[in-house]
Amino acid sequence: MDRLLFPGFSLIEAGQLYARRFEERSRNLALDFAQSRALLVLAENEGVTQQRLSELTAIASPWLVRILDRLEVMGLTQRRPNLADRRARSLGITEDAREVLPLLWNIVGESLREALRGLSTKETAILAKALHRVIANLSAPDRLVTPQLVTSRGEMFANFQMEKQRL
């Protein structure tokens, strides 16, 4: 079966393979992909609330709570009182986390180099732009979901090919 028929599945497969390879590299740090992502984004945005970190990482709030709990037990993050809002907590990283961050960034770099091996600089830029567009399209709060009537896989493939050529 032609993978072009299902580009959404290819996106999922690429993400899963990337996460798996990342976790193979981060195993010695005892951090999984989601924990690493949360820690890296938090390091760049210290003082944010849990809600804001959830938005920045695209990790659902209930999952993020568990991730932050684990990172806190590991001594990598901390929750502090939020001076602007007594109901909220500000998130921060610890000195131990600051020592782990360079190792994590190396893992990010190695994983990315492996994933993009064989792509030119131009192809990498096109891929990055296309992925940002896909994410923006799917993240838009006012997106309209319009059902498309597709009578066959062949018609769906033809529509996809025409759209691809248009871009």
CSV table of N, CA and C in Angstrom, one decimal:
chain,number,residue,atom,x,y,z
A,1,MET,N,0.8,-1.2,0.0
A,1,MET,CA,0.0,0.0,0.0
A,1,MET,C,0.9,1.2,0.0
A,2,ASP,N,0.5,2.2,-0.8
A,2,ASP,CA,1.3,3.4,-0.9
A,2,ASP,C,1.1,4.3,0.4
A,3,ARG,N,2.2,4.6,1.0
A,3,ARG,CA,2.2,5.5,2.2
A,3,ARG,C,1.6,6.9,1.9
A,4,LEU,N,1.7,7.3,0.7
A,4,LEU,CA,1.2,8.7,0.4
A,4,LEU,C,-0.3,8.7,0.6
A,5,LEU,N,-1.0,7.6,0.5
A,5,LEU,CA,-2.4,7.6,0.8
A,5,LEU,C,-2.7,8.0,2.2
A,6,PHE,N,-1.8,7.8,3.1
A,6,PHE,CA,-2.1,8.1,4.5
A,6,PHE,C,-1.0,8.9,5.1
A,7,PRO,N,-0.8,10.2,4.7
A,7,PRO,CA,0.3,11.0,5.3
A,7,PRO,C,0.2,11.2,6.8
A,8,GLY,N,-1.0,11.2,7.3
A,8,GLY,CA,-1.2,11.4,8.7
A,8,GLY,C,-0.6,10.2,9.5
A,9,PHE,N,-0.8,9.0,9.0
A,9,PHE,CA,-0.2,7.9,9.6
A,9,PHE,C,1.3,8.0,9.6
A,10,SER,N,1.9,8.5,8.5
A,10,SER,CA,3.3,8.6,8.3
A,10,SER,C,3.8,9.6,9.4
A,11,LEU,N,3.1,10.7,9.6
A,11,LEU,CA,3.5,11.7,10.7
A,11,LEU,C,3.6,11.0,12.0
A,12,ILE,N,2.5,10.2,12.3
A,12,ILE,CA,2.5,9.5,13.6
A,12,ILE,C,3.7,8.5,13.7
A,13,GLU,N,3.9,7.7,12.6
A,13,GLU,CA,5.0,6.8,12.6
A,13,GLU,C,6.4,7.4,12.8
A,14,ALA,N,6.6,8.6,12.1
A,14,ALA,CA,7.8,9.3,12.2
A,14,ALA,C,8.0,9.8,13.6
A,15,GLY,N,7.0,10.3,14.2
A,15,GLY,CA,7.0,10.8,15.6
A,15,GLY,C,7.3,9.7,16.6
A,16,GLN,N,6.7,8.5,16.4
A,16,GLN,CA,6.9,7.4,17.3
A,16,GLN,C,8.4,6.9,17.2
A,17,LEU,N,8.8,6.8,15.9
A,17,LEU,CA,10.2,6.3,15.7
A,17,LEU,C,11.2,7.3,16.3
A,18,TYR,N,11.0,8.6,16.1
A,18,TYR,CA,11.9,9.6,16.7
A,18,TYR,C,11.9,9.4,18.2
A,19,ALA,N,10.7,9.4,18.8
A,19,ALA,CA,10.7,9.3,20.3
A,19,ALA,C,11.4,8.0,20.8
A,20,ARG,N,11.2,6.9,20.1
A,20,ARG,CA,11.8,5.6,20.5
A,20,ARG,C,13.3,5.8,20.4
A,21,ARG,N,13.9,6.3,19.3
A,21,ARG,CA,15.3,6.5,19.2
A,21,ARG,C,15.8,7.5,20.3
A,22,PHE,N,15.1,8.5,20.5
A,22,PHE,CA,15.5,9.5,21.6
A,22,PHE,C,15.6,8.8,22.9
A,23,GLU,N,14.6,8.0,23.2
A,23,GLU,CA,14.5,7.3,24.5
A,23,GLU,C,15.7,6.2,24.6
A,24,GLU,N,16.1,5.7,23.5
A,24,GLU,CA,17.2,4.8,23.6
A,24,GLU,C,18.5,5.5,24.0
A,25,ARG,N,18.6,6.8,23.6
A,25,ARG,CA,19.7,7.6,23.9
A,25,ARG,C,19.6,8.2,25.4
A,26,SER,N,18.4,8.4,25.8
A,26,SER,CA,18.2,9.1,27.1
A,26,SER,C,18.0,8.1,28.2
A,27,ARG,N,18.1,6.8,27.9
A,27,ARG,CA,17.9,5.8,29.0
A,27,ARG,C,18.8,5.9,30.1
A,28,ASN,N,20.1,6.3,29.9
A,28,ASN,CA,21.1,6.5,31.0
A,28,ASN,C,20.7,7.6,31.9
A,29,LEU,N,19.9,8.5,31.4
A,29,LEU,CA,19.5,9.7,32.3
A,29,LEU,C,18.2,9.4,33.0
A,30,ALA,N,17.6,8.2,32.7
A,30,ALA,CA,16.3,7.8,33.3
A,30,ALA,C,15.2,8.8,33.0
A,31,LEU,N,15.2,9.3,31.8
A,31,LEU,CA,14.2,10.3,31.4
A,31,LEU,C,13.6,9.8,30.1
A,32,ASP,N,12.2,9.8,30.0
A,32,ASP,CA,11.6,9.4,28.8
A,32,ASP,C,11.4,10.6,27.9
A,33,PHE,N,10.8,10.4,26.8
A,33,PHE,CA,10.7,11.5,25.8
A,33,PHE,C,9.8,12.7,26.4
A,34,ALA,N,8.7,12.3,27.0
A,34,ALA,CA,7.8,13.4,27.5
A,34,ALA,C,8.5,14.2,28.6
A,35,GLN,N,9.1,13.4,29.5
A,35,GLN,CA,9.8,14.1,30.6
A,35,GLN,C,10.9,15.0,30.1
A,36,SER,N,11.7,14.5,29.1
A,36,SER,CA,12.7,15.3,28.5
A,36,SER,C,12.2,16.6,27.9
A,37,ARG,N,11.1,16.4,27.1
A,37,ARG,CA,10.5,17.6,26.5
A,37,ARG,C,10.0,18.6,27.5
A,38,ALA,N,9.3,18.1,28.5
A,38,ALA,CA,8.9,19.1,29.5
A,38,ALA,C,10.0,19.8,30.2
A,39,LEU,N,11.1,19.1,30.5
A,39,LEU,CA,12.2,19.7,31.2
A,39,LEU,C,12.9,20.7,30.3
A,40,LEU,N,13.1,20.4,29.0
A,40,LEU,CA,13.8,21.3,28.1
A,40,LEU,C,12.9,22.5,27.9
A,41,VAL,N,11.6,22.4,27.7
A,41,VAL,CA,10.8,23.6,27.5
A,41,VAL,C,10.7,24.4,28.8
A,42,LEU,N,10.6,23.7,29.9
A,42,LEU,CA,10.6,24.5,31.2
A,42,LEU,C,11.9,25.2,31.4
A,43,ALA,N,13.0,24.7,31.1
A,43,ALA,CA,14.3,25.3,31.2
A,43,ALA,C,14.4,26.6,30.4
A,44,GLU,N,13.7,26.7,29.3
A,44,GLU,CA,13.6,27.9,28.5
A,44,GLU,C,12.5,28.8,28.9
A,45,ASN,N,11.7,28.4,29.8
A,45,ASN,CA,10.5,29.2,30.2
A,45,ASN,C,10.3,29.2,31.7
A,46,GLU,N,11.3,29.3,32.5
A,46,GLU,CA,11.2,29.2,34.0
A,46,GLU,C,10.2,30.2,34.5
A,47,GLY,N,9.5,29.8,35.5
A,47,GLY,CA,8.5,30.6,36.1
A,47,GLY,C,7.1,30.5,35.6
A,48,VAL,N,6.9,29.7,34.5
A,48,VAL,CA,5.6,29.6,33.9
A,48,VAL,C,4.7,28.7,34.9
A,49,THR,N,3.5,28.8,34.6
A,49,THR,CA,2.5,28.0,35.4
A,49,THR,C,2.4,26.6,34.7
A,50,GLN,N,1.8,25.7,35.4
A,50,GLN,CA,1.6,24.4,34.8
A,50,GLN,C,0.7,24.5,33.6
A,51,GLN,N,-0.3,25.3,33.6
A,51,GLN,CA,-1.2,25.5,32.4
A,51,GLN,C,-0.4,26.0,31.2
A,52,ARG,N,0.5,26.9,31.4
A,52,ARG,CA,1.3,27.5,30.3
A,52,ARG,C,2.3,26.5,29.8
A,53,LEU,N,2.9,25.7,30.7
A,53,LEU,CA,3.8,24.6,30.2
A,53,LEU,C,3.0,23.6,29.4
A,54,SER,N,1.8,23.3,29.8
A,54,SER,CA,1.0,22.4,29.1
A,54,SER,C,0.8,22.9,27.6
A,55,GLU,N,0.5,24.2,27.5
A,55,GLU,CA,0.3,24.8,26.2
A,55,GLU,C,1.6,24.7,25.4
A,56,LEU,N,2.7,25.1,26.0
A,56,LEU,CA,4.0,25.1,25.3
A,56,LEU,C,4.5,23.8,24.8
A,57,THR,N,4.2,22.7,25.6
A,57,THR,CA,4.6,21.4,25.3
A,57,THR,C,3.6,20.6,24.5
A,58,ALA,N,2.4,21.0,24.5
A,58,ALA,CA,1.3,20.3,23.9
A,58,ALA,C,1.1,18.9,24.6
A,59,ILE,N,1.4,18.9,25.9
A,59,ILE,CA,1.1,17.8,26.8
A,59,ILE,C,-0.1,18.1,27.6
A,60,ALA,N,-1.1,17.2,27.5
A,60,ALA,CA,-2.3,17.5,28.3
A,60,ALA,C,-2.1,17.6,29.7
A,61,SER,N,-2.8,18.5,30.4
A,61,SER,CA,-2.5,18.9,31.8
A,61,SER,C,-2.5,17.7,32.7
A,62,PRO,N,-3.4,16.7,32.6
A,62,PRO,CA,-3.4,15.6,33.5
A,62,PRO,C,-2.1,14.8,33.4
A,63,TRP,N,-1.6,14.6,32.1
A,63,TRP,CA,-0.3,13.9,31.9
A,63,TRP,C,0.8,14.7,32.4
A,64,LEU,N,0.8,16.0,32.2
A,64,LEU,CA,1.8,16.9,32.7
A,64,LEU,C,2.0,16.9,34.2
A,65,VAL,N,0.9,16.8,34.9
A,65,VAL,CA,1.0,16.7,36.4
A,65,VAL,C,1.8,15.5,36.8
A,66,ARG,N,1.6,14.4,36.2
A,66,ARG,CA,2.3,13.1,36.5
A,66,ARG,C,3.8,13.3,36.1
A,67,ILE,N,4.0,13.9,34.9
A,67,ILE,CA,5.4,14.1,34.5
A,67,ILE,C,6.2,15.0,35.5
A,68,LEU,N,5.5,16.1,35.9
A,68,LEU,CA,6.1,17.0,36.8
A,68,LEU,C,6.3,16.4,38.2
A,69,ASP,N,5.4,15.6,38.6
A,69,ASP,CA,5.6,14.8,39.8
A,69,ASP,C,6.8,14.0,39.8
A,70,ARG,N,7.0,13.2,38.7
A,70,ARG,CA,8.2,12.4,38.5
A,70,ARG,C,9.5,13.2,38.5
A,71,LEU,N,9.5,14.3,37.7
A,71,LEU,CA,10.6,15.2,37.6
A,71,LEU,C,11.0,15.8,39.0
A,72,GLU,N,10.0,16.1,39.8
A,72,GLU,CA,10.2,16.7,41.1
A,72,GLU,C,10.8,15.6,42.0
A,73,VAL,N,10.3,14.4,42.0
A,73,VAL,CA,10.9,13.3,42.8
A,73,VAL,C,12.3,13.0,42.4
A,74,MET,N,12.6,13.2,41.1
A,74,MET,CA,14.0,13.0,40.6
A,74,MET,C,14.9,14.2,41.0
A,75,GLY,N,14.3,15.3,41.5
A,75,GLY,CA,15.1,16.4,41.9
A,75,GLY,C,15.5,17.3,40.8
A,76,LEU,N,14.7,17.3,39.7
A,76,LEU,CA,15.0,18.1,38.5
A,76,LEU,C,14.1,19.4,38.4
A,77,THR,N,12.9,19.3,39.0
A,77,THR,CA,12.0,20.5,38.9
A,77,THR,C,11.5,20.8,40.3
A,78,GLN,N,10.9,22.0,40.4
A,78,GLN,CA,10.3,22.4,41.6
A,78,GLN,C,9.1,23.3,41.4
A,79,ARG,N,8.1,23.2,42.2
A,79,ARG,CA,6.9,24.1,42.2
A,79,ARG,C,7.1,25.1,43.3
A,80,ARG,N,6.9,26.3,42.9
A,80,ARG,CA,7.0,27.4,43.9
A,80,ARG,C,5.7,28.3,43.9
A,81,PRO,N,5.5,29.0,45.0
A,81,PRO,CA,4.3,29.8,45.0
A,81,PRO,C,4.4,30.9,43.9
A,82,ASN,N,3.3,31.2,43.3
A,82,ASN,CA,3.2,32.2,42.2
A,82,ASN,C,2.8,33.5,42.9
A,83,LEU,N,3.6,34.5,42.8
A,83,LEU,CA,3.4,35.7,43.5
A,83,LEU,C,2.2,36.5,42.9
A,84,ALA,N,1.9,36.3,41.6
A,84,ALA,CA,0.8,37.0,41.0
A,84,ALA,C,-0.5,36.3,41.2
A,85,ASP,N,-0.5,35.0,41.5
A,85,ASP,CA,-1.8,34.3,41.6
A,85,ASP,C,-1.6,33.2,42.7
A,86,ARG,N,-2.2,33.3,43.8
A,86,ARG,CA,-2.0,32.4,44.9
A,86,ARG,C,-2.5,31.0,44.6
A,87,ARG,N,-3.4,30.9,43.6
A,87,ARG,CA,-3.9,29.6,43.3
A,87,ARG,C,-3.0,28.8,42.4
A,88,ALA,N,-2.1,29.5,41.7
A,88,ALA,CA,-1.2,28.9,40.7
A,88,ALA,C,0.2,28.7,41.4
A,89,ARG,N,0.9,27.8,40.7
A,89,ARG,CA,2.3,27.5,41.1
A,89,ARG,C,3.2,27.9,40.0
A,90,SER,N,4.4,28.5,40.3
A,90,SER,CA,5.4,28.7,39.2
A,90,SER,C,6.3,27.5,39.2
A,91,LEU,N,6.7,27.2,38.0
A,91,LEU,CA,7.6,26.0,37.8
A,91,LEU,C,9.0,26.4,37.6
A,92,GLY,N,9.9,25.7,38.1
A,92,GLY,CA,11.3,26.0,37.9
A,92,GLY,C,12.2,24.7,37.8
A,93,ILE,N,13.4,24.8,37.4
A,93,ILE,CA,14.3,23.7,37.3
A,93,ILE,C,15.3,23.8,38.5
A,94,THR,N,15.9,22.7,38.8
A,94,THR,CA,16.9,22.7,39.9
A,94,THR,C,18.3,22.8,39.3
A,95,GLU,N,19.3,22.9,40.2
A,95,GLU,CA,20.7,22.9,39.8
A,95,GLU,C,21.0,21.5,39.2
A,96,ASP,N,20.5,20.4,39.7
A,96,ASP,CA,20.7,19.1,39.2
A,96,ASP,C,20.2,19.1,37.7
A,97,ALA,N,19.1,19.7,37.4
A,97,ALA,CA,18.6,19.8,36.1
A,97,ALA,C,19.5,20.5,35.2
A,98,ARG,N,20.1,21.6,35.7
A,98,ARG,CA,21.0,22.4,34.9
A,98,ARG,C,22.2,21.5,34.4
A,99,GLU,N,22.6,20.6,35.2
A,99,GLU,CA,23.7,19.7,34.9
A,99,GLU,C,23.3,18.7,33.8
A,100,VAL,N,22.0,18.3,33.8
A,100,VAL,CA,21.5,17.3,32.9
A,100,VAL,C,21.2,17.9,31.5
A,101,LEU,N,20.8,19.2,31.5
A,101,LEU,CA,20.4,19.9,30.3
A,101,LEU,C,21.4,19.7,29.1
A,102,PRO,N,22.7,20.0,29.3
A,102,PRO,CA,23.6,19.8,28.2
A,102,PRO,C,23.6,18.4,27.6
A,103,LEU,N,23.4,17.4,28.5
A,103,LEU,CA,23.4,16.0,28.0
A,103,LEU,C,22.1,15.8,27.2
A,104,LEU,N,21.0,16.4,27.6
A,104,LEU,CA,19.7,16.3,26.9
A,104,LEU,C,19.8,17.0,25.5
A,105,TRP,N,20.4,18.1,25.5
A,105,TRP,CA,20.5,18.8,24.2
A,105,TRP,C,21.4,18.0,23.3
A,106,ASN,N,22.4,17.4,23.8
A,106,ASN,CA,23.3,16.5,22.9
A,106,ASN,C,22.4,15.4,22.3
A,107,ILE,N,21.5,14.8,23.1
A,107,ILE,CA,20.6,13.7,22.7
A,107,ILE,C,19.7,14.2,21.6
A,108,VAL,N,19.2,15.4,21.9
A,108,VAL,CA,18.3,16.1,20.9
A,108,VAL,C,19.0,16.2,19.5
A,109,GLY,N,20.3,16.7,19.6
A,109,GLY,CA,21.0,16.9,18.4
A,109,GLY,C,21.3,15.6,17.7
A,110,GLU,N,21.8,14.6,18.4
A,110,GLU,CA,22.0,13.3,17.8
A,110,GLU,C,20.8,12.7,17.2
A,111,SER,N,19.7,12.8,17.9
A,111,SER,CA,18.4,12.2,17.4
A,111,SER,C,18.0,12.9,16.1
A,112,LEU,N,18.1,14.2,16.1
A,112,LEU,CA,17.7,15.0,15.0
A,112,LEU,C,18.6,14.7,13.8
A,113,ARG,N,19.9,14.6,14.0
A,113,ARG,CA,20.8,14.3,12.9
A,113,ARG,C,20.5,13.0,12.3
A,114,GLU,N,20.2,12.0,13.1
A,114,GLU,CA,19.8,10.7,12.6
A,114,GLU,C,18.5,10.8,11.8
A,115,ALA,N,17.5,11.5,12.3
A,115,ALA,CA,16.2,11.6,11.6
A,115,ALA,C,16.4,12.3,10.3
A,116,LEU,N,17.2,13.3,10.2
A,116,LEU,CA,17.3,14.1,9.0
A,116,LEU,C,18.4,13.7,8.1
A,117,ARG,N,19.1,12.6,8.4
A,117,ARG,CA,20.2,12.1,7.6
A,117,ARG,C,19.8,11.9,6.1
A,118,GLY,N,20.6,12.5,5.2
A,118,GLY,CA,20.2,12.4,3.8
A,118,GLY,C,19.4,13.5,3.3
A,119,LEU,N,18.9,14.3,4.1
A,119,LEU,CA,18.1,15.5,3.7
A,119,LEU,C,19.0,16.7,3.5
A,120,SER,N,18.9,17.4,2.4
A,120,SER,CA,19.7,18.6,2.2
A,120,SER,C,19.2,19.7,3.2
A,121,THR,N,19.9,20.8,3.3
A,121,THR,CA,19.5,21.9,4.1
A,121,THR,C,18.2,22.5,3.7
A,122,LYS,N,18.0,22.6,2.3
A,122,LYS,CA,16.8,23.1,1.8
A,122,LYS,C,15.6,22.1,2.1
A,123,GLU,N,15.8,20.8,2.0
A,123,GLU,CA,14.8,19.9,2.3
A,123,GLU,C,14.4,19.9,3.8
A,124,THR,N,15.4,20.1,4.6
A,124,THR,CA,15.1,20.2,6.1
A,124,THR,C,14.3,21.5,6.4
A,125,ALA,N,14.6,22.6,5.7
A,125,ALA,CA,13.9,23.8,5.9
A,125,ALA,C,12.4,23.6,5.4
A,126,ILE,N,12.3,23.0,4.3
A,126,ILE,CA,10.9,22.7,3.8
A,126,ILE,C,10.1,21.9,4.7
A,127,LEU,N,10.8,20.8,5.2
A,127,LEU,CA,10.1,19.9,6.2
A,127,LEU,C,9.7,20.7,7.4
A,128,ALA,N,10.6,21.5,8.0
A,128,ALA,CA,10.3,22.2,9.2
A,128,ALA,C,9.1,23.2,9.0
A,129,LYS,N,9.1,23.9,7.8
A,129,LYS,CA,8.0,24.8,7.5
A,129,LYS,C,6.7,24.1,7.4
A,130,ALA,N,6.8,22.9,6.7
A,130,ALA,CA,5.5,22.1,6.5
A,130,ALA,C,5.0,21.6,7.8
A,131,LEU,N,5.9,21.1,8.7
A,131,LEU,CA,5.4,20.6,10.0
A,131,LEU,C,4.8,21.7,10.8
A,132,HIS,N,5.4,22.9,10.8
A,132,HIS,CA,4.9,24.0,11.5
A,132,HIS,C,3.5,24.4,11.0
A,133,ARG,N,3.3,24.3,9.7
A,133,ARG,CA,2.0,24.6,9.1
A,133,ARG,C,1.0,23.6,9.6
A,134,VAL,N,1.4,22.3,9.5
A,134,VAL,CA,0.5,21.2,9.9
A,134,VAL,C,0.1,21.5,11.4
A,135,ILE,N,1.0,21.7,12.2
A,135,ILE,CA,0.8,22.0,13.7
A,135,ILE,C,-0.2,23.2,13.8
A,136,ALA,N,0.1,24.2,13.1
A,136,ALA,CA,-0.7,25.4,13.2
A,136,ALA,C,-2.1,25.1,12.8
A,137,ASN,N,-2.3,24.4,11.7
A,137,ASN,CA,-3.6,24.0,11.2
A,137,ASN,C,-4.4,23.2,12.2
A,138,LEU,N,-3.7,22.3,12.8
A,138,LEU,CA,-4.4,21.4,13.8
A,138,LEU,C,-4.6,22.0,15.1
A,139,SER,N,-3.8,23.1,15.4
A,139,SER,CA,-3.9,23.7,16.7
A,139,SER,C,-4.9,24.9,16.7
A,140,ALA,N,-5.2,25.4,15.6
A,140,ALA,CA,-6.1,26.6,15.5
A,140,ALA,C,-7.4,26.4,16.3
A,141,PRO,N,-7.7,27.2,17.3
A,141,PRO,CA,-8.9,27.0,18.1
A,141,PRO,C,-10.2,27.2,17.2
A,142,ASP,N,-10.1,28.0,16.2
A,142,ASP,CA,-11.3,28.3,15.4
A,142,ASP,C,-11.4,27.4,14.1
A,143,ARG,N,-10.6,26.4,14.1
A,143,ARG,CA,-10.6,25.5,12.9
A,143,ARG,C,-12.0,24.9,12.6
A,144,LEU,N,-12.3,24.9,11.4
A,144,LEU,CA,-13.6,24.3,11.0
A,144,LEU,C,-13.4,22.9,10.6
A,145,VAL,N,-14.1,22.0,11.1
A,145,VAL,CA,-14.0,20.6,10.7
A,145,VAL,C,-15.1,20.4,9.6
A,146,THR,N,-14.7,20.2,8.4
A,146,THR,CA,-15.7,20.0,7.3
A,146,THR,C,-15.5,18.6,6.8
A,147,PRO,N,-16.5,17.8,6.9
A,147,PRO,CA,-16.4,16.4,6.4
A,147,PRO,C,-16.3,16.4,4.9
A,148,GLN,N,-15.4,15.6,4.4
A,148,GLN,CA,-15.2,15.5,3.0
A,148,GLN,C,-15.8,14.1,2.6
A,149,LEU,N,-16.6,14.1,1.6
A,149,LEU,CA,-17.1,12.9,1.1
A,149,LEU,C,-16.2,12.3,0.1
A,150,VAL,N,-15.5,11.2,0.4
A,150,VAL,CA,-14.6,10.5,-0.5
A,150,VAL,C,-15.2,9.2,-0.8
A,151,THR,N,-15.4,8.9,-2.1
A,151,THR,CA,-16.1,7.7,-2.4
A,151,THR,C,-15.1,6.5,-2.5
A,152,SER,N,-13.9,6.8,-2.7
A,152,SER,CA,-12.9,5.6,-2.8
A,152,SER,C,-11.5,6.1,-2.4
A,153,ARG,N,-10.7,5.1,-2.1
A,153,ARG,CA,-9.3,5.4,-1.9
A,153,ARG,C,-8.6,6.1,-3.0
A,154,GLY,N,-9.0,5.6,-4.2
A,154,GLY,CA,-8.4,6.2,-5.4
A,154,GLY,C,-8.7,7.7,-5.5
A,155,GLU,N,-10.0,8.1,-5.2
A,155,GLU,CA,-10.4,9.5,-5.3
A,155,GLU,C,-9.6,10.3,-4.2
A,156,MET,N,-9.5,9.7,-3.0
A,156,MET,CA,-8.7,10.3,-1.9
A,156,MET,C,-7.3,10.6,-2.4
A,157,PHE,N,-6.7,9.6,-3.0
A,157,PHE,CA,-5.3,9.7,-3.5
A,157,PHE,C,-5.2,10.8,-4.5
A,158,ALA,N,-6.1,10.8,-5.5
A,158,ALA,CA,-6.1,11.8,-6.5
A,158,ALA,C,-6.2,13.2,-5.9
A,159,ASN,N,-7.1,13.4,-5.0
A,159,ASN,CA,-7.3,14.7,-4.3
A,159,ASN,C,-6.0,15.1,-3.6
A,160,PHE,N,-5.4,14.1,-2.9
A,160,PHE,CA,-4.2,14.4,-2.2
A,160,PHE,C,-3.1,14.8,-3.2
A,161,GLN,N,-2.9,14.1,-4.3
A,161,GLN,CA,-1.9,14.4,-5.3
A,161,GLN,C,-2.1,15.8,-5.9
A,162,MET,N,-3.4,16.1,-6.2
A,162,MET,CA,-3.7,17.5,-6.7
A,162,MET,C,-3.3,18.5,-5.7
A,163,GLU,N,-3.6,18.3,-4.4
A,163,GLU,CA,-3.3,19.3,-3.4
A,163,GLU,C,-1.8,19.4,-3.2
A,164,LYS,N,-1.1,18.3,-3.3
A,164,LYS,CA,0.3,18.3,-3.1
A,164,LYS,C,1.0,19.1,-4.2
A,165,GLN,N,0.5,19.0,-5.5
A,165,GLN,CA,1.0,19.7,-6.6
A,165,GLN,C,0.7,21.2,-6.5
A,166,ARG,N,-0.4,21.5,-5.9
A,166,ARG,CA,-0.8,22.9,-5.7
A,166,ARG,C,0.1,23.6,-4.7
A,167,LEU,N,0.6,22.9,-3.7
A,167,LEU,CA,1.5,23.5,-2.7
A,167,LEU,C,2.9,23.7,-3.4
